[in-house]
Coordinates of C-alpha atoms in Angstrom, one line a residue:
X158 CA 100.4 -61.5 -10.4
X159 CA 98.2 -59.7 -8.2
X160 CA 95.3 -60.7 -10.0
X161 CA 96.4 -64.3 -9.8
X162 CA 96.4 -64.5 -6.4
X163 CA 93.8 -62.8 -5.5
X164 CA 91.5 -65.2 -7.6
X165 CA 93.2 -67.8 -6.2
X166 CA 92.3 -66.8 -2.3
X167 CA 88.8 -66.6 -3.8
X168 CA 88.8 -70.2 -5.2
X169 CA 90.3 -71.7 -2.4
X170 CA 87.8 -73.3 -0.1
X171 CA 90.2 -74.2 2.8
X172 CA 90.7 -70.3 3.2
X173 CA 87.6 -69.3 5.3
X174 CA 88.1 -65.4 5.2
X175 CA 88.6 -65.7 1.2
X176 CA 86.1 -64.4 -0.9
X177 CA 83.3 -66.9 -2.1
X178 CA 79.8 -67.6 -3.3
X179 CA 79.5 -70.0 -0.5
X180 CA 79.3 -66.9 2.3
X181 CA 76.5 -65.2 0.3
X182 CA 73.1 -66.4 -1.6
X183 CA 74.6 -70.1 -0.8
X184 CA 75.3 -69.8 2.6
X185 CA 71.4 -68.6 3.2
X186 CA 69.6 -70.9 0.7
X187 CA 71.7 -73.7 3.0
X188 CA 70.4 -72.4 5.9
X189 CA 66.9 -71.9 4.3
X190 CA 66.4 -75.1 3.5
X191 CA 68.1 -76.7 6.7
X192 CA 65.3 -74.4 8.5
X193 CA 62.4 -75.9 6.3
X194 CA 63.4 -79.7 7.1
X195 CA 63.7 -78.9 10.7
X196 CA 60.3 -77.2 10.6
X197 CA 59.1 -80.6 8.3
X198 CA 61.0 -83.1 10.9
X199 CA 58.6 -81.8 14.0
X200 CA 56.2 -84.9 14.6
X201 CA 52.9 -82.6 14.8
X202 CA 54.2 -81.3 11.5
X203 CA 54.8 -84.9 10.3
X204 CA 51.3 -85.9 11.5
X205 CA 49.2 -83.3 9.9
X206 CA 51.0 -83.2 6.3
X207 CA 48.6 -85.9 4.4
X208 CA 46.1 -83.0 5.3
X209 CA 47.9 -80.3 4.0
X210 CA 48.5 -81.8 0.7
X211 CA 44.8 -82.9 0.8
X212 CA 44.1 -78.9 1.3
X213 CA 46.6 -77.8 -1.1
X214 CA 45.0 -80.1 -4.1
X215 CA 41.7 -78.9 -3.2
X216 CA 42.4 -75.3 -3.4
X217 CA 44.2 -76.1 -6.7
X218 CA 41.5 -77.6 -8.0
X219 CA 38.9 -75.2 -7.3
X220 CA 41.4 -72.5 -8.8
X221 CA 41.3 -74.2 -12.0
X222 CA 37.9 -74.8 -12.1
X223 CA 37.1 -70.9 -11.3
X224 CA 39.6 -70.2 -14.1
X225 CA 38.0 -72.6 -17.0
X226 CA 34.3 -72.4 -16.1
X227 CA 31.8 -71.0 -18.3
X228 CA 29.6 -68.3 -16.6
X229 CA 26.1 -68.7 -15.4
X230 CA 23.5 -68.4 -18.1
X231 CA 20.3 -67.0 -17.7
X232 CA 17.5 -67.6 -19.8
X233 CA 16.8 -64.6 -22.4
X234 CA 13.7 -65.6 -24.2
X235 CA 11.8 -68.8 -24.6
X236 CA 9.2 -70.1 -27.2
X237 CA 10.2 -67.6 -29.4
X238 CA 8.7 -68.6 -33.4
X239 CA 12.0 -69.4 -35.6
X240 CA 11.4 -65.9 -37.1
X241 CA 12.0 -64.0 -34.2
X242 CA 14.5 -66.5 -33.0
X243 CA 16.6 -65.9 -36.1
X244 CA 16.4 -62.3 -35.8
X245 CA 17.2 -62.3 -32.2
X246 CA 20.4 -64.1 -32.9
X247 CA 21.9 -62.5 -35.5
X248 CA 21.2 -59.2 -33.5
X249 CA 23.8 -60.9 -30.7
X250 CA 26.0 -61.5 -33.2
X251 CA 26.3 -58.6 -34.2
X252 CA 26.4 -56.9 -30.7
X253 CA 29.6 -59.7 -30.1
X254 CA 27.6 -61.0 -26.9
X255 CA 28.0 -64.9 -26.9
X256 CA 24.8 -66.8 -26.6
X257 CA 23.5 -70.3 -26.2
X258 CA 20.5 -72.3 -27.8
X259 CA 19.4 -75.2 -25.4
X260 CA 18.6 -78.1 -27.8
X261 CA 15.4 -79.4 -25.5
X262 CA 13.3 -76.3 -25.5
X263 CA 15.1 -74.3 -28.1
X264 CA 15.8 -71.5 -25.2
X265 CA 18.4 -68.5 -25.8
X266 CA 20.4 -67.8 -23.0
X267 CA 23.5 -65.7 -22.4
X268 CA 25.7 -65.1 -19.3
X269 CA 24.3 -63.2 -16.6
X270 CA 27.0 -60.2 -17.0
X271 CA 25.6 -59.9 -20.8
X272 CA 22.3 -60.2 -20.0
X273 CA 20.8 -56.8 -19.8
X274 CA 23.0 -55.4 -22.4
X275 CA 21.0 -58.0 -24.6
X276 CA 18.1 -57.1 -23.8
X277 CA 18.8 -53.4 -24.2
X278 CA 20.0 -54.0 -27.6
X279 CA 17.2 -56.0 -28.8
X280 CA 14.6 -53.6 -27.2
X281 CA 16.6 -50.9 -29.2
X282 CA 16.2 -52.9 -32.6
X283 CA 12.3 -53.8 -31.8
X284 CA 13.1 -57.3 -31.0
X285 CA 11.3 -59.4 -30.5
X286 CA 8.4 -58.9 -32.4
X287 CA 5.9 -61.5 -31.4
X288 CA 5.3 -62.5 -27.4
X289 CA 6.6 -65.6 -26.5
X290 CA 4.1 -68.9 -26.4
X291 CA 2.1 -70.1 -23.6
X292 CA 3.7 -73.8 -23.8
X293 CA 7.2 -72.1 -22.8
X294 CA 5.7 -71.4 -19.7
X295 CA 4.0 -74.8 -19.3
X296 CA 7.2 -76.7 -19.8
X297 CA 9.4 -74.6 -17.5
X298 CA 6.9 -75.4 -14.6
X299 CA 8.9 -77.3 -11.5
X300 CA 7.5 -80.6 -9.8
X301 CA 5.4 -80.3 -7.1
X302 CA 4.3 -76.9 -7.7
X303 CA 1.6 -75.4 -5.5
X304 CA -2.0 -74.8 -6.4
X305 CA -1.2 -71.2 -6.6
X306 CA 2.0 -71.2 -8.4
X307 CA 0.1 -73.3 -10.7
X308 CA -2.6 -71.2 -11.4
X309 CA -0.4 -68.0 -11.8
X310 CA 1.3 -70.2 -14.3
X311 CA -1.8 -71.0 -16.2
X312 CA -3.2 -67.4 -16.1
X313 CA 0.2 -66.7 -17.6
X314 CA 0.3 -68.7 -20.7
X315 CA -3.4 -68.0 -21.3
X316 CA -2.0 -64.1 -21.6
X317 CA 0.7 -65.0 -23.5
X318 CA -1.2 -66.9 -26.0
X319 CA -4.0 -64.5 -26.7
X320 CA -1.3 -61.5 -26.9
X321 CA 0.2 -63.8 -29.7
X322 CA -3.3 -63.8 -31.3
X323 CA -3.8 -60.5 -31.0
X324 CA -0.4 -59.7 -33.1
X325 CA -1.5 -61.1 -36.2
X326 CA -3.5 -58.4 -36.9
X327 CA -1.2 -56.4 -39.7
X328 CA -1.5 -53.0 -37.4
X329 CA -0.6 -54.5 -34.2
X330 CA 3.7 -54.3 -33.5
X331 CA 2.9 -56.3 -29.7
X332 CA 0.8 -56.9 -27.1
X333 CA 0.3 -57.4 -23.9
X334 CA -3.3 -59.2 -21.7
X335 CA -4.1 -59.1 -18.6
X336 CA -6.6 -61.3 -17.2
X337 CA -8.8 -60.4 -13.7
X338 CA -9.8 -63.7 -13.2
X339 CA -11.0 -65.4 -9.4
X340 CA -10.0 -68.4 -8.5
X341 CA -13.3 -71.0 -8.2
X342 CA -14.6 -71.5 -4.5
X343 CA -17.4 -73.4 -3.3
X344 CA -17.0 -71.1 0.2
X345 CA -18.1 -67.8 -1.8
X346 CA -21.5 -67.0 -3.0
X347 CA -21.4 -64.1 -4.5
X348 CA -17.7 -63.8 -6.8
X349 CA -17.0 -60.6 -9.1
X350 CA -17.2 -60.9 -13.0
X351 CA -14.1 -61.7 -14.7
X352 CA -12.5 -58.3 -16.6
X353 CA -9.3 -58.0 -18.8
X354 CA -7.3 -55.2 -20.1
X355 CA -5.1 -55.7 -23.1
X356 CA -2.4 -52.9 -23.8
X357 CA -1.5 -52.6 -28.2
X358 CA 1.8 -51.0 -29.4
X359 CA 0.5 -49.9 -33.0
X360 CA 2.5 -49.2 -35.9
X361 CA 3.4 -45.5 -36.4
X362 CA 0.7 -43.6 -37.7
X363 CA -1.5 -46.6 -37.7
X364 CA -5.1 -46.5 -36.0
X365 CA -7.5 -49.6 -35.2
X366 CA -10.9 -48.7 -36.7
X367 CA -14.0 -49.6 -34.8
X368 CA -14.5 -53.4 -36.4
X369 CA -11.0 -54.6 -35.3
X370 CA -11.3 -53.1 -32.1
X371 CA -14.4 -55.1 -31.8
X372 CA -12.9 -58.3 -33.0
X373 CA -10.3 -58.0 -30.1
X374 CA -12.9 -57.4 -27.5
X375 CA -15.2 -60.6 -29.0
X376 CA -11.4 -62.3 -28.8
X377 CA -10.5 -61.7 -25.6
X378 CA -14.4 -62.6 -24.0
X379 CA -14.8 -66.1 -25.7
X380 CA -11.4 -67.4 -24.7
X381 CA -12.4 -66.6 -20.7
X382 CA -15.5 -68.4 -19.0
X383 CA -17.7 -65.9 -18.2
X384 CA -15.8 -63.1 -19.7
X385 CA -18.3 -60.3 -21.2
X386 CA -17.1 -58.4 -24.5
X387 CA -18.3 -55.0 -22.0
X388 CA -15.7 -55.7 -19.3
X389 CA -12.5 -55.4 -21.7
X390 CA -10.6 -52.5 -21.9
X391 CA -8.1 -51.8 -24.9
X392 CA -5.7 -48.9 -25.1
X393 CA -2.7 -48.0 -27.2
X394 CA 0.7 -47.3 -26.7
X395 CA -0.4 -43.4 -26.8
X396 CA -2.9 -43.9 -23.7
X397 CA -5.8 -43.9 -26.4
X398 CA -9.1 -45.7 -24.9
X399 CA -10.0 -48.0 -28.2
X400 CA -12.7 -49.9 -26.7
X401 CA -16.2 -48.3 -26.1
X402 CA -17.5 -47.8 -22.0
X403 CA -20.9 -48.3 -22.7
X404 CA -21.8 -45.0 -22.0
X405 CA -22.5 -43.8 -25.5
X406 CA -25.0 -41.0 -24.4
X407 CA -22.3 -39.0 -22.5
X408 CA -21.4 -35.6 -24.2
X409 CA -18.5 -35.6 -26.0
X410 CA -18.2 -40.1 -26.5
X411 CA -16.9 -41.4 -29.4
X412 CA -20.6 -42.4 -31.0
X413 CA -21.5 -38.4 -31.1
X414 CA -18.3 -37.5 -32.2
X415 CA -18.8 -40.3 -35.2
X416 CA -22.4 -39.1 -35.6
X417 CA -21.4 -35.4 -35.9
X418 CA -18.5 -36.2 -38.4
X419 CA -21.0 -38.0 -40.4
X420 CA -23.5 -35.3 -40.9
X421 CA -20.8 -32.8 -41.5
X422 CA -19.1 -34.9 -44.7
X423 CA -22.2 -35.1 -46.0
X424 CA -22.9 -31.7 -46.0
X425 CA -19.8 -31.3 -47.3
X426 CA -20.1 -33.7 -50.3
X427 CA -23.9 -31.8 -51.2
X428 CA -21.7 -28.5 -51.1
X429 CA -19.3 -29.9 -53.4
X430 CA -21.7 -31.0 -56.1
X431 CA -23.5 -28.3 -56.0
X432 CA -20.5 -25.8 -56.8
X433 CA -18.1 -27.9 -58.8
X434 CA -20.5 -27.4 -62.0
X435 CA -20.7 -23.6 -61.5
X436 CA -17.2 -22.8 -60.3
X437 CA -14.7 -25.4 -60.9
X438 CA -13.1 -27.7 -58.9
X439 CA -10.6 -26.4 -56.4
X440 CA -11.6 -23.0 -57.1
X441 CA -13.9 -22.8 -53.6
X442 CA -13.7 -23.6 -50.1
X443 CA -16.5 -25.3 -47.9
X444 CA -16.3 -26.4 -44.5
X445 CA -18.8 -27.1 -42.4
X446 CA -19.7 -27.6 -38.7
X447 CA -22.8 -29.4 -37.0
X448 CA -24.6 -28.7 -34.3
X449 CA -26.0 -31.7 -33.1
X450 CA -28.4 -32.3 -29.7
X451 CA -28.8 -35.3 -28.4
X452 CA -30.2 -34.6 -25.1
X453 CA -33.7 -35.7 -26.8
X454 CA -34.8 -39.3 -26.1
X455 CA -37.6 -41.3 -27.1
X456 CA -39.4 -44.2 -24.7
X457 CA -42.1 -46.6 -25.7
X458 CA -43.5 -48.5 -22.9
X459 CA -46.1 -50.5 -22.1
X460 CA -47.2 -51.5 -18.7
X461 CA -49.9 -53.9 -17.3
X462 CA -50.9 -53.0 -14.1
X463 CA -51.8 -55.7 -12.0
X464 CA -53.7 -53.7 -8.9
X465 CA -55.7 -51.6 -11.1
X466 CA -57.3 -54.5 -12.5
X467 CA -61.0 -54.7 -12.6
X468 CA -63.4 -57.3 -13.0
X469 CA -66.0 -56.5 -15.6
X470 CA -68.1 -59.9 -15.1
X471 CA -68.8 -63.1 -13.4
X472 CA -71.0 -66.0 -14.0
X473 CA -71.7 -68.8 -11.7
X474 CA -73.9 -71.7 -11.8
X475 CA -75.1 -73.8 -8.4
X476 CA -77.1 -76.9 -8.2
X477 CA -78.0 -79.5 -5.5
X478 CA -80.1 -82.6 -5.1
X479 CA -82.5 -83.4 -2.2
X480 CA -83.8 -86.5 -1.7
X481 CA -87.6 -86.9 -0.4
X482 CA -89.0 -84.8 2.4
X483 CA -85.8 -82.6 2.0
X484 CA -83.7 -84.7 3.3
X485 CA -79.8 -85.0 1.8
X486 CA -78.8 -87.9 0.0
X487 CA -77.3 -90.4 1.6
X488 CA -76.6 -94.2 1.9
X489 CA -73.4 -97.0 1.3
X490 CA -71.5 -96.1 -1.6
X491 CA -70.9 -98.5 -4.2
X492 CA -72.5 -100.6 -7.4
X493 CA -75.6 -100.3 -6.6
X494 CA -75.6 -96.4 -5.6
X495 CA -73.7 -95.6 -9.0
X496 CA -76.5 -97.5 -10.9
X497 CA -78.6 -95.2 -13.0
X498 CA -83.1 -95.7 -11.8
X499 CA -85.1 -98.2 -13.2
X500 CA -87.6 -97.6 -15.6
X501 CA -90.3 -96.1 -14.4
X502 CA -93.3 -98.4 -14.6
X503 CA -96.9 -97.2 -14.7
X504 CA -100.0 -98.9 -12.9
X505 CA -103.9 -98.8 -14.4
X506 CA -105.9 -96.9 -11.8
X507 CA -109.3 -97.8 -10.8
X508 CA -112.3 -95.5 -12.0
X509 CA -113.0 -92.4 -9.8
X510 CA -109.5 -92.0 -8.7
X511 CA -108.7 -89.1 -11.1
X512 CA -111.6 -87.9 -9.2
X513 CA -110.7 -88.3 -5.7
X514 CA -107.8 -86.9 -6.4
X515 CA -109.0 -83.9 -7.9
X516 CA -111.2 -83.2 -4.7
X517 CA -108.7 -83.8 -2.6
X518 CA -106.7 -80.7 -4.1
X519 CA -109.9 -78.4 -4.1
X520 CA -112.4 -77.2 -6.8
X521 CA -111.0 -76.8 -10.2
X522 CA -111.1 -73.8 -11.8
X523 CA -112.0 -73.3 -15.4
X524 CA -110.6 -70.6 -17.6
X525 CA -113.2 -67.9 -16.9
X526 CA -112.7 -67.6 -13.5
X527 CA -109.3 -66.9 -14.2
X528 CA -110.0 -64.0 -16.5

């Protein structure tokens, strides 16, 4: 009975000191939400709620769009062959770092978080093996690019293309050009000569002998204007000059070195020859070792010398005309002046002339007076 009425005061709602629900949790949400509407019935409230629910929606919306977003790519590689493309990828797939192909250029990117973890793991597996193309380069240029963006651009994909020449040699893992080329001015007179360097990653134990080296020089000049075979430098992953200075007189170059090596095989061979028939084979040693000079040098020259010239004869012939009494020709120019003489005509001469004449010069003198 005690129990009865004592869950009866607590049911009774007239009885305000009974025990209820309605003076706990109610009794404050009531008051809760009694406080809100007040707070919602204020007319500044009432004025500024279309642009609190305009803020609201935006901030929801951005939420969502944080949350479901994919996350910036960056481009990994581009103009990459299939081949290396293939390889690439399945390397990332393996590696469980997501990737994208762009289907107008083909490009590979990934997000920017995976980004060098890619390329760590493809460096660690070698990949990729060929340089990427020139026309990548081309096709990612923006509009209205300056001169000099554009000619950085250019200088690029030129590298880019002869390093990708340069790798189809069998020996040859990668490579890298790099072009000294000035920019053409018509305010400089005198410019410097256009160099390159090109930097090889061989295969291991793998060596370039002297013709291939050459044929990468002879590469490298003829795609440049005015690039000279002498003014490219090749060197190996090992810091190994490849390429020839010019300087093969120096002591210790690579043309005396080959020079020496030659004479001492040779030697070497004669020794071997000579005692395989009285010995055996591989029942003697022989090793030999050159001593080569080349400080002698031989000059053939011939010089003409030009002050030191003298004159061993002269001839000379001189002739003039007088006309009579000594005096120098003269008179009006023309037909008649360039007309060769008339014919000389001759007139009979009356007797004793020959005679007068003869007195007139003196006595003659016969030939014995002369003696």
């Amino acid at each position: 009975m005690a129990d009865q009425n004592s869950a009866g005061q607590a049911l009774n709602p007239s009885n305000p000191n009974a025990l209820s629900p309605s003076n706990g949790g109610f009794a404050n949400a009531g008051g809760a939400v009694g406080s809100l509407q007040s707070f919602f019935k204020q007319p500044a409230i009432g004025r500024a709620m279309p642009l609190i629910i305009l803020s609201a929606v935006l901030v929801a919306a951005i939420s969502v769009w944080l949350v479901l977003r994919e996350p910036p790519q960056r481009d990994l590689f581009r103009g990459l062959p299939d081949n290396d493309k293939s390889a690439v990828m399945q390397a990332l797939q393996v590696a469980n770092i997501p990737y994208e192909v762009d289907d107008d250029t083909g490009t590979l990117t990934v997000s920017k978080q995976d980004y060098h973890s890619a390329k760590i793991e493809l460096a660690g597996q070698g990949l990729p093996r060929s340089a990427p193309s020139g026309d990548a380069i081309m096709s990612s240029m923006p509009m209205g690019a300056s001169r000099a963006v554009e000619s950085e651009k250019l200088r690029n994909a030129r590298e880019m293309d002869l390093a990708r020449s340069i790798e189809a040699i069998d020996s040859v893992l990668s490579a890298r050009v790099h072009l000294a080329v000035e920019q053409p001015s018509i305010f400089l007179r005198d410019r410097n000569e256009p160099s390159a360097s090109v930097i090889l990653h061989l295969a291991s134990s793998a060596r370039l002998d002297e013709k291939e080296t050459q044929a990468i020089l002879n590469l490298v000049a003829s795609s440049v204007p005015g690039l000279s075979a002498s003014n490219v430098s090749v060197i190996d992953q090992n810091g190994r000059l490849l390429s020839s200075t010019g300087d093969d007189g120096s002591p210790g170059s690579d043309a005396q070195l080959k020079v020496k090596a030659a004479i001492e095989d040779r030697y070497r061979q004669s020794l071997a020859s000579l005692l395989t028939p009285l010995v055996g084979p591989g029942n003697f040693v022989a090793e030999v070792t050159a001593d080569v000079n080349f400080d002698e040098k031989q000059a053939t020259s011939e010089t003409y010398p030009v002050d030191g010239s003298v004159l061993r004869s002269e001839q000379g012939q001189t002739s003039s005309e007088f006309g009579a009494a000594g005096a120098d020709a003269g008179g009006i120019p023309g037909a008649l002046a360039n007309r060769p003489p008339d014919a000389a005509e001759f007139q009979d001469q009356p007797e004793g002339a020959e005679e007068q004449a003869a007195g007139a010069a003196g006595p003659r003198k016969t030939s014995e007076e002369y003696r």
